[in-house]
XYZ file of C-alpha atoms in Angstrom:
584
model
C -5.106 -30.160 30.696
C -3.441 -29.339 34.105
C -4.467 -25.741 35.679
C -0.696 -24.659 35.190
C -1.687 -24.918 31.414
C -5.538 -23.745 30.907
C -7.329 -23.865 27.908
C -6.915 -20.293 26.996
C -8.566 -19.140 23.487
C -8.112 -22.451 21.689
C -11.007 -23.708 20.036
C -12.658 -27.128 21.033
C -11.750 -29.144 18.086
C -7.887 -28.111 18.262
C -7.656 -28.710 22.027
C -8.979 -32.124 20.925
C -6.096 -32.343 18.615
C -3.877 -31.263 21.110
C -5.195 -34.015 23.842
C -4.735 -36.502 21.364
C -1.126 -35.422 21.533
C 2.013 -37.472 23.140
C 2.310 -35.544 26.674
C 5.830 -33.589 25.517
C 4.053 -32.748 21.868
C 1.024 -31.309 23.780
C 2.765 -29.026 26.199
C 4.992 -27.496 23.309
C 1.952 -27.169 21.260
C -0.225 -25.550 23.850
C 2.937 -22.837 24.888
C 2.911 -22.294 20.878
C -0.736 -21.522 21.167
C -1.837 -20.300 24.401
C 1.672 -18.174 25.268
C 2.930 -18.946 29.286
C 0.280 -18.184 31.745
C 2.854 -18.197 34.375
C 5.442 -15.951 32.369
C 5.346 -12.749 31.694
C 3.429 -11.093 28.895
C 5.998 -11.369 25.752
C 3.432 -10.316 23.439
C 3.089 -13.553 21.210
C -0.078 -14.139 19.449
C -2.992 -16.074 21.459
C -4.800 -19.127 20.376
C -5.159 -19.992 16.848
C -3.859 -16.578 15.704
C 0.131 -18.090 16.124
C -1.051 -20.787 13.754
C -0.949 -17.717 10.911
C 0.660 -14.767 12.690
C 4.430 -14.027 12.391
C 6.507 -12.906 15.037
C 9.535 -13.233 13.912
C 11.734 -9.989 13.086
C 14.437 -8.798 10.557
C 16.908 -6.265 11.719
C 18.271 -4.223 8.241
C 21.602 -2.481 9.111
C 24.305 -3.717 6.923
C 27.446 -1.473 7.388
C 30.351 -1.583 4.834
C 33.424 -3.719 5.167
C 36.590 -1.505 5.768
C 38.372 -2.761 2.820
C 35.225 -2.291 0.204
C 36.443 0.736 -2.171
C 32.949 0.990 -3.442
C 31.622 1.665 -0.041
C 29.558 4.420 0.631
C 30.653 5.922 3.840
C 30.129 9.510 3.102
C 26.878 11.455 1.594
C 26.856 15.289 1.088
C 23.191 16.718 1.226
C 23.269 19.596 -1.311
C 21.076 22.289 -0.436
C 19.427 23.316 3.038
C 16.016 24.308 3.368
C 13.036 21.629 4.595
C 14.379 18.916 2.188
C 17.879 19.326 3.285
C 18.144 19.707 6.751
C 15.035 16.719 7.534
C 17.101 14.409 4.809
C 20.474 14.602 7.073
C 18.622 14.257 9.927
C 17.189 11.195 8.700
C 20.733 9.720 7.537
C 22.089 10.484 10.803
C 19.272 9.098 12.834
C 18.788 5.658 10.577
C 22.556 4.954 9.504
C 24.743 6.621 12.058
C 27.633 5.328 10.596
C 27.160 7.378 7.739
C 29.339 10.796 7.434
C 26.924 13.353 6.602
C 27.485 16.966 5.266
C 24.969 19.481 4.148
C 26.218 21.977 2.056
C 23.892 25.513 1.658
C 25.104 28.828 1.053
C 23.666 31.815 3.361
C 23.596 33.972 0.308
C 20.576 32.257 -0.995
C 17.493 32.982 1.228
C 14.988 30.361 2.212
C 11.212 31.291 1.743
C 9.796 32.161 5.021
C 6.080 30.947 4.530
C 3.975 28.889 6.296
C 3.957 25.285 5.584
C 1.050 23.282 5.739
C 1.579 19.403 6.360
C -0.203 16.209 6.129
C -0.773 13.654 9.767
C 2.240 11.370 8.253
C 4.503 14.675 9.534
C 4.077 13.834 12.721
C 5.134 10.303 13.424
C 7.900 11.144 10.597
C 9.492 13.862 12.903
C 8.563 12.109 16.649
C 9.506 8.591 15.769
C 11.276 8.310 12.789
C 13.592 11.127 13.641
C 13.214 10.697 16.894
C 12.506 14.576 17.820
C 11.015 15.803 21.269
C 7.957 16.948 21.020
C 7.883 19.160 23.985
C 11.112 20.731 22.499
C 9.304 21.384 19.018
C 6.591 22.841 20.251
C 8.741 25.235 22.311
C 11.178 26.437 19.571
C 8.915 25.990 16.552
C 5.378 26.595 17.990
C 3.577 24.959 15.743
C -0.269 24.835 15.211
C -3.187 22.049 14.658
C -4.579 21.321 11.340
C -7.474 19.222 10.953
C -8.168 18.926 7.609
C -8.712 21.755 4.676
C -11.442 24.076 4.403
C -12.217 24.794 0.284
C -14.007 27.516 -0.636
C -14.510 25.897 -4.066
C -17.494 24.629 -5.715
C -21.183 26.275 -5.723
C -21.616 26.479 -2.338
C -21.001 29.756 -0.783
C -19.836 27.722 2.237
C -17.222 25.691 0.545
C -16.792 22.328 2.002
C -14.672 20.954 4.315
C -11.850 17.811 3.899
C -11.115 16.580 7.020
C -8.318 14.244 7.794
C -10.839 11.572 9.042
C -12.321 11.326 5.523
C -11.412 7.394 5.952
C -13.733 7.219 9.002
C -16.929 8.462 7.754
C -18.114 8.324 11.258
C -21.221 10.065 10.607
C -21.860 9.201 7.473
C -22.033 11.113 4.039
C -25.023 9.360 2.476
C -27.247 10.888 5.496
C -24.908 14.046 5.490
C -25.789 14.817 1.614
C -29.667 13.508 2.434
C -30.288 15.794 5.463
C -27.941 18.802 4.486
C -27.587 18.713 0.840
C -23.827 18.816 1.714
C -20.557 16.884 2.863
C -19.782 18.793 6.072
C -21.528 16.798 8.337
C -19.969 13.135 7.773
C -17.478 13.040 10.175
C -16.472 14.642 13.595
C -13.496 16.586 12.067
C -15.696 18.223 9.422
C -17.975 19.902 12.211
C -15.146 20.947 14.524
C -13.469 22.563 11.650
C -17.172 24.264 10.664
C -16.998 25.450 14.398
C -13.666 26.491 14.620
C -12.932 23.932 17.799
C -10.539 21.331 18.270
C -11.031 17.763 20.106
C -9.821 19.179 23.481
C -12.041 19.407 26.448
C -12.321 20.949 30.018
C -13.362 18.452 32.381
C -13.427 19.482 35.764
C -10.097 21.049 36.666
C -8.041 18.766 34.300
C -8.358 18.583 30.096
C -9.571 15.319 28.318
C -8.331 15.026 24.792
C -9.704 13.175 21.522
C -6.528 13.927 19.506
C -4.902 10.686 19.875
C -8.009 9.355 17.857
C -8.247 12.037 15.119
C -5.637 12.588 12.829
C -4.044 15.866 12.595
C -1.080 17.817 11.304
C 1.419 20.613 11.659
C 0.961 24.251 10.360
C 4.677 25.482 10.821
C 6.037 28.556 10.299
C 8.984 27.614 7.887
C 11.508 30.321 9.055
C 11.348 29.013 12.612
C 11.357 25.193 11.515
C 14.447 25.229 9.399
C 16.068 27.190 12.520
C 14.943 24.516 14.802
C 16.245 21.940 12.463
C 19.602 23.535 11.639
C 20.177 23.403 15.430
C 19.110 19.874 15.717
C 21.594 18.622 12.840
C 24.461 20.347 14.291
C 23.640 18.663 17.764
C 23.513 15.404 15.914
C 26.652 15.502 14.100
C 25.568 16.632 11.170
C 28.514 19.035 9.380
C 27.389 22.149 8.183
C 29.441 23.955 5.108
C 28.482 27.269 4.064
C 29.474 27.230 0.354
C 28.254 29.053 -3.108
C 28.883 26.107 -5.831
C 29.238 26.931 -9.247
C 29.353 23.334 -10.804
C 29.418 19.820 -10.444
C 32.003 17.569 -12.256
C 31.399 14.600 -13.498
C 33.416 11.323 -14.042
C 33.549 9.166 -17.177
C 30.576 6.846 -15.954
C 28.075 9.900 -15.279
C 28.540 10.222 -11.566
C 29.142 13.016 -9.590
C 32.753 12.898 -8.541
C 33.251 16.331 -7.029
C 31.341 19.788 -6.821
C 33.258 23.106 -7.464
C 32.420 26.140 -5.600
C 32.539 29.958 -6.423
C 35.986 30.472 -4.800
C 37.486 27.505 -6.632
C 37.750 24.913 -3.573
C 36.210 20.976 -4.218
C 33.817 18.971 -2.153
C 33.568 15.198 -2.895
C 31.488 12.720 -1.486
C 30.658 9.101 -1.905
C 26.876 9.497 -2.375
C 25.112 13.020 -3.183
C 21.397 13.769 -2.399
C 20.135 16.870 -4.207
C 18.281 19.226 -2.531
C 18.988 22.401 -4.527
C 15.366 22.949 -4.764
C 14.162 24.153 -8.625
C 17.918 24.735 -9.474
C 17.881 20.877 -9.362
C 21.455 21.632 -9.440
C 22.759 17.987 -9.863
C 19.867 15.829 -11.227
C 18.821 17.966 -14.021
C 21.119 20.414 -14.751
C 24.494 18.613 -14.255
C 23.350 15.242 -15.080
C 20.789 15.907 -17.756
C 17.980 14.109 -16.679
C 14.611 14.747 -18.578
C 11.920 16.812 -16.940
C 7.952 15.669 -17.366
C 5.485 18.442 -17.534
C 2.282 18.450 -15.550
C 1.279 21.677 -17.292
C -1.606 20.500 -19.036
C -3.414 19.555 -15.894
C -2.120 22.144 -13.585
C -1.959 25.630 -15.295
C -0.437 27.494 -12.320
C 3.462 28.742 -12.091
C 3.478 31.437 -10.020
C 2.863 32.822 -6.507
C 2.490 36.287 -4.468
C 2.764 35.481 -0.745
C 1.969 37.833 2.237
C 1.105 37.730 6.054
C -2.172 39.156 7.857
C -2.965 39.925 11.737
C -5.216 37.399 12.949
C -6.134 38.962 16.261
C -5.313 35.502 17.955
C -7.714 33.677 16.053
C -6.307 30.359 15.256
C -8.432 28.098 12.920
C -7.876 24.376 13.082
C -7.828 24.123 9.083
C -5.918 25.233 6.188
C -8.014 27.493 3.766
C -7.975 27.093 -0.135
C -9.791 30.167 -1.298
C -11.099 30.664 -5.232
C -9.038 32.954 -6.888
C -9.406 34.825 -10.384
C -6.479 32.826 -11.986
C -5.722 30.422 -9.400
C -6.312 29.731 -5.521
C -4.977 31.309 -2.315
C -4.014 29.358 0.583
C -4.162 30.652 4.367
C -1.963 29.172 6.707
C -2.473 29.976 10.484
C 0.731 30.119 12.925
C 0.610 31.967 16.301
C 1.856 35.031 14.804
C -0.044 35.600 11.727
C -1.853 34.222 8.906
C 0.280 33.199 6.148
C -1.149 33.934 2.366
C -0.264 32.530 -1.011
C -1.954 33.331 -4.219
C -0.919 30.664 -7.142
C -1.827 31.778 -10.026
C -1.253 31.303 -13.612
C 1.116 33.515 -15.253
C -0.461 33.537 -18.435
C -3.597 34.486 -17.385
C -2.412 37.509 -14.915
C 0.396 39.763 -14.466
C 2.419 40.143 -10.934
C 1.179 43.535 -10.372
C -2.635 42.243 -10.991
C -2.086 38.929 -8.889
C -0.762 41.536 -6.050
C -3.720 43.646 -6.615
C -6.254 40.788 -6.606
C -4.445 39.659 -3.066
C -4.358 42.829 -1.673
C -8.275 43.609 -2.040
C -8.688 40.394 -0.173
C -6.241 40.967 2.194
C -5.856 45.005 2.458
C -3.478 45.201 5.771
C -0.826 42.726 4.440
C 2.896 42.596 4.343
C 5.342 43.225 1.657
C 4.126 40.775 -1.234
C 7.133 38.083 -2.357
C 6.639 36.246 -5.587
C 7.715 32.853 -6.443
C 8.150 30.860 -9.703
C 7.878 27.529 -10.220
C 7.120 24.222 -12.769
C 4.661 21.733 -12.075
C 6.309 18.100 -12.946
C 8.773 15.860 -12.434
C 11.967 14.248 -13.916
C 12.168 10.962 -15.641
C 14.170 9.644 -12.105
C 14.650 11.031 -8.669
C 18.057 8.385 -8.283
C 20.591 8.516 -10.920
C 23.917 7.362 -10.518
C 25.526 8.701 -7.636
C 22.858 11.047 -7.007
C 19.201 11.060 -5.702
C 17.087 14.016 -5.522
C 14.431 15.259 -2.749
C 12.194 17.553 -2.623
C 11.524 20.145 -5.520
C 14.734 19.261 -7.101
C 13.119 16.341 -8.030
C 9.695 17.239 -8.206
C 6.748 19.537 -7.535
C 2.968 20.163 -7.631
C 1.428 23.672 -5.952
C 0.438 23.194 -2.494
C -3.623 22.381 -2.950
C -3.267 19.053 -0.856
C -0.450 19.983 1.133
C 1.286 17.209 -0.304
C 5.043 18.492 -0.827
C 6.341 17.655 2.342
C 4.606 14.536 2.685
C 6.446 13.397 -0.984
C 9.649 14.916 0.799
C 9.481 12.412 3.757
C 8.657 9.648 1.557
C 11.336 10.217 -1.105
C 13.770 10.461 2.662
C 12.246 7.036 3.768
C 12.927 5.860 0.081
C 16.303 6.909 0.167
C 17.115 6.013 3.955
C 15.706 2.013 3.311
C 17.230 1.667 -0.264
C 20.903 3.479 0.002
C 23.167 0.365 -1.056
C 26.095 0.331 1.779
C 28.324 -0.083 -1.276
C 28.648 1.230 -5.070
C 29.132 -2.518 -6.101
C 26.125 -3.578 -4.252
C 22.892 -4.226 -6.267
C 20.877 -1.063 -6.435
C 16.680 -0.859 -5.877
C 17.358 2.415 -7.826
C 14.540 1.478 -10.150
C 12.355 0.302 -8.004
C 12.512 3.628 -6.361
C 12.122 5.540 -9.203
C 9.200 3.727 -10.432
C 7.346 4.064 -7.180
C 8.546 7.516 -6.380
C 7.136 8.758 -9.977
C 3.919 6.508 -9.697
C 3.214 8.765 -6.562
C 4.134 11.816 -7.967
C 1.667 11.308 -11.162
C -0.702 10.319 -9.250
C -0.777 13.777 -6.991
C -0.809 15.272 -10.003
C -4.166 13.403 -11.196
C -5.918 14.010 -8.020
C -5.209 17.901 -8.023
C -6.415 18.429 -11.792
C -10.094 16.861 -10.679
C -9.746 19.940 -8.322
C -9.765 22.402 -11.417
C -11.785 20.432 -13.946
C -14.695 20.592 -11.306
C -14.660 23.727 -9.835
C -17.809 25.947 -10.502
C -17.051 28.952 -7.613
C -15.879 31.355 -10.982
C -16.287 32.026 -14.259
C -13.229 33.890 -15.165
C -11.137 32.843 -18.299
C -8.947 30.944 -16.207
C -11.687 28.918 -14.682
C -13.314 28.355 -18.078
C -10.272 27.348 -19.449
C -9.694 24.720 -16.477
C -13.087 23.022 -16.954
C -12.208 22.675 -20.551
C -8.667 21.445 -20.821
C -7.754 20.285 -17.678
C -5.892 16.844 -18.494
C -7.602 14.434 -15.950
C -6.881 11.078 -18.045
C -4.969 9.239 -15.075
C -8.334 9.297 -13.181
C -11.017 9.282 -16.025
C -12.237 5.578 -15.087
C -12.692 6.541 -11.789
C -14.662 9.545 -12.542
C -16.883 7.290 -14.748
C -17.460 5.041 -12.226
C -18.331 7.866 -9.604
C -20.895 9.141 -11.993
C -22.454 5.895 -11.896
C -22.460 5.427 -8.169
C -21.072 7.724 -5.351
C -19.794 7.763 -2.852
C -17.191 5.125 -4.336
C -16.441 4.025 -1.089
C -19.542 2.296 -0.798
C -19.230 0.379 -4.097
C -19.214 -3.369 -3.834
C -15.644 -4.760 -2.897
C -14.839 -5.823 -6.299
C -15.429 -2.300 -8.033
C -13.471 -0.870 -5.003
C -10.479 -2.927 -5.667
C -10.849 -2.696 -9.483
C -10.849 1.312 -9.026
C -7.758 1.290 -6.666
C -5.431 -1.466 -8.613
C -6.613 0.897 -12.423
C -6.676 4.867 -10.850
C -3.949 6.257 -9.027
C -6.220 7.678 -6.168
C -3.161 8.657 -3.885
C -5.513 9.695 -1.241
C -7.759 6.696 -1.348
C -11.451 6.818 -2.696
C -12.192 8.459 0.268
C -10.324 11.685 -1.040
C -11.979 11.369 -4.055
C -15.133 11.051 -2.916
C -14.677 14.068 -0.863
C -13.682 16.626 -3.481
C -16.044 15.460 -6.182
C -19.050 15.656 -3.659
C -18.086 18.628 -1.753
C -17.932 20.176 -5.254
C -21.396 18.914 -6.108
C -20.142 17.128 -9.464
C -22.781 14.869 -10.455
C -23.444 11.562 -9.647
C -26.130 9.204 -8.925
C -26.181 8.804 -5.447
C -26.330 5.275 -3.935
C -29.400 4.480 -1.613
C -29.168 4.507 2.345
C -29.803 1.275 3.842
C -30.504 2.702 7.239
C -33.181 4.831 8.428
C -32.418 8.565 8.576
C -33.049 9.011 12.361
C -29.621 6.889 12.770
C -27.862 9.307 11.144
C -29.739 12.184 13.104
C -28.828 10.212 16.220
C -24.870 10.150 15.280
C -24.646 13.676 14.287
C -26.382 14.995 17.349
C -24.318 13.499 19.324
C -21.128 14.877 17.183
C -22.585 18.149 17.627
C -22.637 17.563 21.484
C -19.195 17.310 21.142
C -18.386 20.080 19.370
C -20.202 22.320 21.445
C -17.992 21.623 24.452
C -14.856 21.566 22.458
C -12.239 24.019 22.960
C -11.046 26.669 20.505
C -7.252 26.048 19.037
C -5.301 28.703 21.015
C -6.904 27.444 24.431
C -6.197 23.706 23.649
C -2.592 24.496 22.388
C -2.194 25.914 25.866
C -3.557 23.005 27.796
C -0.758 20.797 25.766
C 1.653 23.200 26.904
C 0.866 23.189 30.479
C 0.380 19.383 30.641
C 3.045 17.621 29.122
C 0.866 14.289 29.698
C -1.317 15.082 26.731
C 1.295 14.957 24.361
C 2.609 11.733 26.315
C -0.418 10.477 25.670
C -1.050 11.020 21.606
C 2.498 9.515 21.227
C 2.987 6.578 23.168
C -0.979 5.210 24.147
C -1.471 2.050 22.255
C -4.600 3.148 20.680
C -3.378 6.412 19.193
C -3.076 6.646 15.640
C 0.282 8.640 16.260
C 1.834 6.099 18.391
C 5.382 4.245 18.139
C 3.498 1.211 17.424
C 1.273 2.435 14.508
C 4.862 4.336 13.430
C 6.327 0.917 13.419
C 3.521 -0.387 11.216
C 3.989 1.851 8.734
C 7.451 1.774 8.430
C 8.294 5.440 10.377
C 9.680 3.351 13.739
């Protein structure tokens, strides 16, 4: 082998094989396996990886033929709000040849409460939609969410459900043995408990660990939707203000037109129903049956207020057990947003307002929301697909609403055929989305079934009657040996294939162990001193971490930090990671 073609990352036996080939064949194989050492970095696999790694890429971009009468060239997004505007922006970003119109009525107000998200929203907004992060921070003013603090279960201090629950970086078994709770199992859980974020002042500059620890946004809904509206207008979405009266169906059951109160009609090739709980197209016009989750999730109402936080921005959402449900607290820069999610069968509106006022006495005028938990049998029927509450809804106990909106949008954008005459993946999309919503239902149900924080009639009923049958096999396995993440690989594989966990076994471990649901705890395979060493080091980092207001100020004055978060190759929120997850 010549000096121009050194042996790089190729095992000895393979080198012998190559050296035995004719010269021209040997050169070709060496170049394939080792790359061209004299050329630029092509990013090709190095060494034996090339034998089993694919570098080929396909581009999914099909445009309709000019003479196709069934071509989908126009899409009407019916309804605004977060679901409508995100859908319209995604269609413009990924299907730029489509004529996208968003129809909403200014007479229908937006529920302007805070929105809590999950980490997937970061990559969805900044990579999938291509939204400039500096502009988002400037115009929407988001805060950061490291996870959820649950005032839940028997521990008076509750427990933390951090977004790094998959890492288990410090150790769940050690935390249980040394502290009696789970909060010491990850760095983020310790940061949350101390009201700190992983940003540090080092001399005259800031160092951030945010790229290593997944986080999400807290968003003021009013500001966020106003921002998305401006962005949609800039990106070529046609905005129509109209109050729609009815949908007109053709002989095949597809929507042919929408009729407004003033008698005018709007017509598109494809319709996206973002009309919220009204489900004007999928539910009302097309009569798609609704499947209730009421035997697992008993709440059907919410009352919301805002309170002053005096500048104290907590880096998490709080879920607090109440007499007939629970209350969220979402910090925004201006104030804390609260919402009491309750069962109207257990509590009247007036009683709910009084209970919320006792907890938050200096609050704004309450607003009321009614909802039903469940999903329609199909998200996509004919030439209509529903995204958001018009298809399905569960209470926001794990901030899954916006996550499922983005999942529905991606399913729509990636699966929408170029022509109504083309083969349709409708059944695939319907099954996949239904399975994901059902998985959320079961995951939320175990929050209710095992919460012992209060002994009110509502909670006694929840502990007795909440249907958790979809996760019962997993709960049984948990009782026989926890944490589930430490069970042997076969057991884990069986659990993941038979029980819809949604947030994985780590999520189930966190919720069940956090509530101290009885189980046979597995024995640790390491000395306790090892856990204490990791815990001590993590606590040292937490001591020097900044409060969120100071960390946000650092990001505002140093654009390098945001750039590092979204572009560094080792960041969980990098473009490369987004591409691997289908959000590029």
